Tab-separated table of C-alpha atoms and ligand atoms in Angstrom:
chain	number	residue	atom	x	y	z
K	121	MET	CA	20.499	21.036	-17.621
K	122	ILE	CA	16.718	21.119	-17.286
K	123	GLU	CA	15.001	24.161	-18.781
K	124	GLU	CA	12.786	25.856	-16.206
K	125	ILE	CA	9.232	26.986	-16.966
K	126	PRO	CA	8.761	29.943	-14.583
K	127	ALA	CA	5.237	30.300	-13.173
K	128	SER	CA	4.915	33.677	-14.943
K	129	GLN	CA	5.363	31.972	-18.327
K	130	LEU	CA	3.323	28.876	-17.627
K	131	ASP	CA	0.333	28.190	-19.872
K	132	THR	CA	-1.404	25.655	-17.651
K	133	ALA	CA	-3.856	24.320	-20.254
K	134	ARG	CA	-1.020	23.704	-22.710
K	135	PHE	CA	1.195	22.214	-20.009
K	136	ILE	CA	-1.550	19.789	-18.940
K	137	ALA	CA	-2.282	18.767	-22.543
K	138	GLU	CA	1.425	18.172	-23.228
K	139	GLN	CA	2.008	16.171	-20.081
K	140	VAL	CA	-1.112	14.050	-20.584
K	141	ALA	CA	0.067	13.286	-24.131
K	142	ALA	CA	3.590	12.476	-22.908
K	143	ILE	CA	2.276	10.097	-20.250
K	144	ARG	CA	0.030	8.348	-22.784
K	145	GLU	CA	2.928	7.985	-25.189
K	146	ALA	CA	5.319	6.635	-22.556
K	147	VAL	CA	2.835	4.126	-21.169
K	148	GLY	CA	1.417	3.016	-24.527
K	149	GLU	CA	-1.006	0.133	-24.019
K	150	GLY	CA	0.528	-0.687	-20.649
K	151	THR	CA	-0.094	0.512	-17.119
K	152	ALA	CA	1.502	3.003	-14.774
K	153	ILE	CA	1.724	3.292	-11.066
K	154	ASN	CA	2.374	6.171	-8.723
K	155	ALA	CA	2.719	6.854	-5.063
K	156	LEU	CA	0.643	9.677	-3.660
K	157	SER	CA	1.670	11.423	-0.452
K	158	GLY	CA	-1.088	14.034	-0.435
K	159	GLY	CA	1.338	16.882	-1.111
K	160	VAL	CA	0.748	19.217	-4.008
K	161	ASP	CA	3.400	17.639	-6.272
K	162	SER	CA	2.238	14.043	-6.008
K	163	SER	CA	-1.418	15.143	-6.076
K	164	VAL	CA	-0.906	16.999	-9.352
K	165	VAL	CA	0.937	14.018	-10.835
K	166	THR	CA	-1.892	11.724	-9.728
K	167	MET	CA	-4.460	13.897	-11.506
K	168	LEU	CA	-2.318	14.144	-14.670
K	169	GLY	CA	-1.918	10.352	-14.646
K	170	HIS	CA	-5.627	9.868	-14.009
K	171	LEU	CA	-6.519	12.152	-16.935
K	172	ALA	CA	-4.059	10.366	-19.204
K	173	LEU	CA	-4.734	6.763	-18.225
K	174	GLY	CA	-7.937	6.454	-16.187
K	175	ASP	CA	-8.023	3.026	-14.580
K	176	ARG	CA	-4.688	2.067	-16.165
K	177	LEU	CA	-3.096	4.150	-13.416
K	178	ARG	CA	-2.752	2.511	-10.028
K	179	THR	CA	-2.205	4.984	-7.181
K	180	VAL	CA	-0.958	3.851	-3.788
K	181	ILE	CA	-0.297	5.783	-0.621
K	182	ILE	CA	2.375	4.290	1.621
K	183	ASP	CA	1.944	4.576	5.364
K	184	ASN	CA	5.594	4.960	6.375
K	185	GLY	CA	4.693	5.782	9.985
K	186	LEU	CA	6.223	9.233	9.498
K	187	MET	CA	3.168	11.191	8.385
K	188	ARG	CA	1.151	13.769	10.283
K	189	ASP	CA	-1.930	13.043	12.312
K	190	GLY	CA	-4.746	11.641	10.105
K	191	GLU	CA	-3.230	12.938	6.893
K	192	LEU	CA	-3.192	9.702	4.895
K	193	GLU	CA	-6.817	8.903	5.663
K	194	ARG	CA	-7.854	12.449	4.692
K	195	THR	CA	-5.988	12.170	1.381
K	196	VAL	CA	-7.563	8.817	0.496
K	197	ALA	CA	-11.027	10.270	1.196
K	198	LEU	CA	-10.336	13.432	-0.775
K	199	PHE	CA	-9.162	11.598	-3.898
K	200	GLY	CA	-11.989	9.095	-3.548
K	201	ALA	CA	-14.410	12.011	-3.752
K	202	LEU	CA	-12.653	13.107	-6.983
K	203	GLY	CA	-13.181	9.638	-8.471
K	204	VAL	CA	-9.538	8.570	-8.086
K	205	PRO	CA	-9.145	5.335	-6.090
K	206	VAL	CA	-6.093	5.276	-3.803
K	207	GLU	CA	-4.815	2.155	-1.993
K	208	LEU	CA	-3.424	2.639	1.520
K	209	ILE	CA	-0.392	0.369	2.106
K	210	PRO	CA	0.749	-0.113	5.733
K	211	ALA	CA	4.571	-0.175	5.963
K	212	GLN	CA	5.477	1.517	9.239
K	213	GLU	CA	7.572	-1.376	10.513
K	214	ALA	CA	9.822	-1.496	7.449
K	215	PHE	CA	10.647	2.207	7.724
K	216	PHE	CA	11.295	2.204	11.469
K	217	ALA	CA	13.470	-0.895	11.110
K	218	ALA	CA	15.555	0.835	8.423
K	219	LEU	CA	15.864	3.994	10.541
K	220	LYS	CA	16.858	2.204	13.717
K	221	GLY	CA	20.146	3.540	15.055
K	222	VAL	CA	20.639	5.916	12.070
K	223	ARG	CA	21.544	9.438	13.138
K	224	ASP	CA	23.251	11.121	10.212
K	225	PRO	CA	20.828	13.304	8.167
K	226	GLU	CA	21.834	12.009	4.759
K	227	ALA	CA	21.950	8.425	6.014
K	228	LYS	CA	18.372	8.842	7.262
K	229	ARG	CA	17.262	10.149	3.876
K	230	GLU	CA	19.077	7.264	2.217
K	231	ALA	CA	17.413	4.715	4.531
K	232	ILE	CA	13.994	6.155	3.687
K	233	THR	CA	14.776	6.250	-0.044
K	234	GLN	CA	15.953	2.648	-0.088
K	235	THR	CA	13.032	1.404	1.996
K	236	PHE	CA	10.565	3.256	-0.177
K	237	TYR	CA	11.915	2.521	-3.648
K	238	ARG	CA	13.612	-0.822	-3.248
K	239	ASP	CA	11.631	-2.558	-0.522
K	240	VAL	CA	8.090	-1.261	-0.141
K	241	PHE	CA	7.039	0.655	-3.240
K	242	GLY	CA	9.591	-1.109	-5.456
K	243	ARG	CA	8.075	-4.466	-4.593
K	244	ILE	CA	4.552	-3.188	-5.288
K	245	VAL	CA	5.681	-1.755	-8.628
K	246	ARG	CA	7.444	-4.954	-9.668
K	247	GLU	CA	4.465	-7.114	-8.670
K	248	SER	CA	2.029	-4.753	-10.418
K	249	GLY	CA	3.679	-5.290	-13.802
K	250	ALA	CA	3.499	-1.540	-14.482
K	251	GLN	CA	6.030	-0.307	-17.010
K	252	VAL	CA	6.172	3.257	-15.808
K	253	LEU	CA	6.348	4.999	-12.486
K	254	LEU	CA	4.998	8.558	-12.358
K	255	GLN	CA	6.713	10.828	-9.901
K	256	GLY	CA	6.314	14.441	-8.761
K	257	THR	CA	9.941	15.611	-8.758
K	258	ILE	CA	10.188	19.399	-9.215
K	259	LEU	CA	13.120	21.561	-10.267
K	260	THR	CA	13.956	22.709	-6.726
K	261	ASP	CA	14.488	19.063	-5.715
K	262	VAL	CA	16.965	18.678	-8.553
K	263	ASP	CA	18.824	21.927	-7.781
K	264	GLU	CA	19.315	21.124	-4.128
K	265	THR	CA	20.401	17.585	-4.814
K	266	VAL	CA	22.883	18.580	-7.510
K	267	ALA	CA	24.246	21.345	-5.278
K	268	GLY	CA	24.774	18.710	-2.607
K	269	ILE	CA	22.654	20.626	-0.080
K	270	LYS	CA	20.173	17.839	0.565
K	271	ARG	CA	19.586	14.538	-1.068
K	272	GLN	CA	15.930	14.931	-2.072
K	273	HIS	CA	14.479	11.486	-1.859
K	274	ASN	CA	13.076	11.514	-5.374
K	275	VAL	CA	16.038	12.427	-7.563
K	276	PHE	CA	17.928	9.711	-9.391
K	277	ALA	CA	18.915	10.674	-12.915
K	278	GLN	CA	20.708	13.769	-11.644
K	279	LEU	CA	22.777	11.582	-9.366
K	280	GLY	CA	23.673	9.238	-12.200
K	281	ILE	CA	21.476	6.447	-10.838
K	282	ASP	CA	19.515	4.492	-13.418
K	283	PRO	CA	16.200	3.558	-11.759
K	284	GLU	CA	15.554	0.829	-14.310
K	285	ALA	CA	18.838	-0.897	-13.498
K	286	THR	CA	18.794	-0.119	-9.774
K	287	PHE	CA	15.141	-0.573	-8.919
K	288	GLY	CA	13.665	-2.217	-12.023
K	289	TYR	CA	11.362	0.424	-13.430
K	290	ARG	CA	11.233	3.532	-15.600
K	291	ILE	CA	10.446	6.877	-13.970
K	292	LEU	CA	8.498	9.695	-15.612
K	293	GLU	CA	8.644	13.138	-13.951
K	294	PRO	CA	6.027	15.430	-15.531
K	295	LEU	CA	6.721	18.374	-13.165
K	296	ILE	CA	10.498	18.459	-13.483
K	297	ARG	CA	10.556	21.871	-15.243
K	298	LEU	CA	8.357	23.580	-12.649
K	299	ARG	CA	8.827	25.068	-9.238
K	300	LYS	CA	6.255	24.947	-6.475
K	301	ASP	CA	4.379	28.089	-7.583
K	302	GLY	CA	3.974	26.624	-11.086
K	303	VAL	CA	2.796	23.270	-9.703
K	304	ARG	CA	0.097	25.052	-7.682
K	305	LEU	CA	-1.190	26.776	-10.835
K	306	VAL	CA	-1.373	23.421	-12.640
K	307	GLY	CA	-3.197	21.906	-9.639
K	308	GLU	CA	-5.759	24.687	-9.723
K	309	ALA	CA	-6.213	24.299	-13.480
K	310	LEU	CA	-6.726	20.548	-12.983
K	311	GLY	CA	-9.670	21.291	-10.682
K	312	LEU	CA	-8.047	20.068	-7.488
K	313	PRO	CA	-9.531	21.662	-4.351
K	314	ALA	CA	-7.687	24.680	-2.891
K	315	GLU	CA	-6.733	22.669	0.197
K	316	VAL	CA	-4.636	20.528	-2.134
K	317	PHE	CA	-3.155	23.010	-4.620
K	318	ASN	CA	-2.480	25.583	-1.890
K	319	ARG	CA	-1.268	23.018	0.592
K	320	MET	CA	1.840	23.848	2.498
K	321	PRO	CA	4.917	21.914	1.308
K	322	PHE	CA	5.749	18.799	3.281
K	323	PRO	CA	8.979	16.884	2.663
K	324	GLY	CA	9.190	13.401	1.175
K	325	PRO	CA	10.953	12.021	4.274
K	326	ALA	CA	7.983	13.451	6.193
K	327	LEU	CA	8.396	13.951	9.946
K	328	ALA	CA	11.778	12.189	9.790
K	329	ALA	CA	13.085	15.442	8.241
K	330	ARG	CA	12.093	17.118	11.509
K	331	VAL	CA	13.668	14.762	14.024
K	332	ILE	CA	17.332	15.476	14.752
K	333	GLY	CA	19.130	12.275	15.662
K	334	GLU	CA	17.542	8.831	15.694
K	335	VAL	CA	14.019	8.449	14.289
K	336	THR	CA	11.945	6.148	16.494
K	337	PRO	CA	8.169	5.703	16.759
K	338	GLU	CA	8.289	7.479	20.142
K	339	ARG	CA	10.233	10.477	18.810
K	340	ILE	CA	7.969	10.719	15.738
K	341	ALA	CA	4.944	10.720	18.072
K	342	ILE	CA	6.398	13.737	19.920
K	343	VAL	CA	7.113	15.773	16.798
K	344	ARG	CA	3.718	14.745	15.380
K	345	ARG	CA	1.887	16.206	18.371
K	346	ALA	CA	3.980	19.401	18.284
K	347	THR	CA	3.344	19.664	14.528
K	348	ALA	CA	-0.406	19.449	15.096
K	349	VAL	CA	-0.205	22.391	17.520
K	350	VAL	CA	1.959	24.481	15.170
K	351	GLU	CA	-0.295	23.795	12.175
K	352	ARG	CA	-3.435	24.541	14.169
K	353	LEU	CA	-2.194	27.831	15.647
K	354	LEU	CA	-0.466	29.139	12.512
K	355	ALA	CA	-3.170	28.124	9.997
K	356	GLY	CA	-4.100	31.190	7.980
K	357	CYS	CA	-1.038	33.213	9.094
K	358	GLY	CA	-0.024	33.584	5.453
K	359	ALA	CA	3.457	32.100	5.827
K	360	PHE	CA	4.954	29.817	3.170
K	361	GLN	CA	5.606	26.956	5.593
K	362	TYR	CA	5.575	26.309	9.340
K	363	LEU	CA	6.808	23.307	11.241
K	364	ALA	CA	8.092	21.830	14.468
K	365	ILE	CA	11.488	20.206	14.933
K	366	LEU	CA	12.466	17.812	17.697
K	367	HIS	CA	15.987	18.400	18.950
K	368	GLU	CA	18.285	15.710	20.149
K	369	ASP	CA	19.751	17.474	23.180
K	370	HIS	CA	17.749	17.309	26.357
K	371	VAL	CA	17.604	20.244	28.764
K	372	THR	CA	16.744	20.570	32.421
K	373	GLY	CA	13.187	21.641	33.081
K	374	MET	CA	10.476	21.121	35.681
K	375	ARG	CA	7.325	19.075	35.573
K	376	GLU	CA	4.977	18.805	38.556
K	377	GLY	CA	7.518	20.449	40.846
K	378	ARG	CA	10.243	17.963	39.954
K	379	ARG	CA	13.337	18.216	37.817
K	380	ALA	CA	12.645	16.861	34.332
K	381	PHE	CA	15.458	16.383	31.833
K	382	GLY	CA	13.145	16.983	28.904
K	383	GLN	CA	12.968	17.452	25.163
K	384	GLN	CA	13.218	20.615	23.080
K	385	ILE	CA	10.964	21.661	20.219
K	386	GLU	CA	12.045	24.316	17.737
K	387	VAL	CA	9.282	26.101	15.830
K	388	ARG	CA	10.088	27.387	12.345
K	389	CYS	CA	7.830	29.616	10.258
K	390	TRP	CA	9.015	30.793	6.850
K	391	ASP	CA	8.245	33.545	4.360
K	392	SER	CA	9.287	32.382	0.904
K	393	VAL	CA	8.178	32.333	-2.721
K	394	ASP	CA	9.613	29.054	-3.927
K	395	ALA	CA	11.665	27.625	-1.009
K	396	ARG	CA	14.987	28.566	-2.597
K	397	GLU	CA	15.413	31.388	-0.098
K	398	ALA	CA	13.357	31.971	3.017
K	399	THR	CA	13.191	34.314	5.985
K	400	PRO	CA	11.594	33.688	9.377
K	401	THR	CA	8.117	35.209	9.630
K	402	GLU	CA	7.802	38.090	12.123
K	403	LEU	CA	5.166	36.397	14.227
K	404	PRO	CA	3.523	38.465	16.982
K	405	TRP	CA	4.932	37.804	20.448
K	406	ALA	CA	1.472	36.709	21.645
K	407	THR	CA	1.403	34.035	18.923
K	408	LEU	CA	4.844	32.779	19.908
K	409	ARG	CA	3.768	32.618	23.557
K	410	ARG	CA	0.609	30.709	22.602
K	411	LEU	CA	2.667	28.257	20.553
K	412	ALA	CA	4.932	27.584	23.522
K	413	ASP	CA	2.032	27.261	25.976
K	414	GLN	CA	0.116	24.833	23.768
K	415	ILE	CA	3.129	22.685	22.892
K	416	LEU	CA	4.075	22.458	26.568
K	417	ALA	CA	0.468	21.591	27.450
K	418	GLU	CA	-0.053	18.983	24.744
K	419	VAL	CA	3.398	17.393	24.595
K	420	PRO	CA	4.414	16.585	28.178
K	421	GLU	CA	7.846	15.257	27.155
K	422	VAL	CA	8.822	18.799	26.093
K	423	VAL	CA	10.230	21.420	28.501
K	424	SER	CA	11.711	23.940	26.033
K	425	VAL	CA	10.246	25.675	22.963
K	426	THR	CA	12.323	27.958	20.723
K	427	TYR	CA	11.665	29.953	17.541
K	428	ASN	CA	14.188	29.903	14.685
K	429	LEU	CA	15.503	33.314	13.562
K	430	ALA	CA	18.059	32.256	10.941
K	431	PRO	CA	17.188	32.749	7.251
K	432	LYS	CA	17.780	30.275	4.428
K	433	PRO	CA	20.610	30.381	3.462
K	434	PRO	CA	22.552	29.439	5.533
K	435	SER	CA	19.690	27.594	7.242
K	436	THR	CA	17.408	25.281	5.292
K	437	ILE	CA	13.645	24.988	5.714
K	438	GLU	CA	13.688	21.504	7.232
K	439	ALA	CA	16.233	20.454	9.842
K	440	VAL	CA	17.492	17.177	8.378
B	58	XMP	P1	14.936	22.641	2.458
B	58	XMP	O1	14.842	22.008	3.806
B	58	XMP	O2	15.888	21.949	1.540
B	58	XMP	O3	13.504	22.457	1.823
B	58	XMP	O4	15.191	24.124	2.542
B	58	XMP	C1	13.066	23.119	0.658
B	58	XMP	C2	11.626	22.740	0.431
B	58	XMP	O5	11.544	21.380	0.025
B	58	XMP	C3	10.866	20.607	1.000
B	58	XMP	N1	11.665	19.382	1.166
B	58	XMP	C4	11.454	18.260	0.473
B	58	XMP	N2	10.517	17.943	-0.435
B	58	XMP	N3	11.439	15.775	-0.643
B	58	XMP	C5	10.516	16.697	-0.985
B	58	XMP	O6	9.668	16.403	-1.818
B	58	XMP	C6	12.413	16.005	0.258
B	58	XMP	O7	13.246	15.155	0.544
B	58	XMP	C7	12.409	17.318	0.847
B	58	XMP	N4	13.210	17.925	1.752
B	58	XMP	C8	12.735	19.175	1.919
B	58	XMP	C9	10.807	21.442	2.250
B	58	XMP	O8	9.673	21.138	3.042
B	58	XMP	C10	10.765	22.831	1.688
B	58	XMP	O9	9.475	23.238	1.304
């Protein structure tokens, strides 16, 4: 049982000092490595590791082919400006090969986990000689994994998997006692820009968590374009998280006066404090209409756009 530090009781300066000391102690004279995604959790871990270890921390960002438009390049530039070098590792082919023909949600998460930890990042870690891997697991990831709701891609100990035996390295999780609201406070205290510490959550399996059925480069490209529209039109709406989901079923529509058996995008927009429970945001009708119009205009494969009305639970925030 991990003891939670609620955001209301978090002393960020003390937390940062303790975590920096713990990282230094665990790494000793050695080196550590971490994978940055650009999300708030991995960004905060990167800054904690940077404070603790300086150039004895190696930070990589893996291009799994599943990220949003331009997001990896923006993250590398942003951390570069903060004095933290980040290496961009291309690995799209490995992930799409592992996802080929996989349709079950948990099997997709497993394929991504294995490709990330064992094949791509695991190999980099083993070749780097680093003793410790820093990772941004938070308490909500643990809860949902233990409850069997979703296998969060970054939880091992709670599943009884020993990363040292299975993947060959030791994992340190400085944020494991926090939830998202606490992580944001630590990010702010670390001097990260607001666009990072206030960034909307984005799942580890990235856009693969938003493709129902098989994940292919073509299907990721569709959900990526729909995501760009949703993020552009809902920016500043105040919701906790908003996203686009690509459905598997096709429906009959019309394009250029002809029957088109096209794709369906579901828009989700959530009000939530910490992602444990969430309700759909009451978006104005005009906003919903604009979302549909823009998605239909910018993603020609799509002929149907819906808005999710079910709360979490029983829904979950992502679709996979
Ligand atoms: P769900 O879909 O379980 O999502 O209601 C709860 C919150 O967690 C994010 N999420 C993930 N984050 N790895 C992560 O780091 C994952 O595998 C993952 N799956 C979901 C989701 O975006 C939401 O904010």
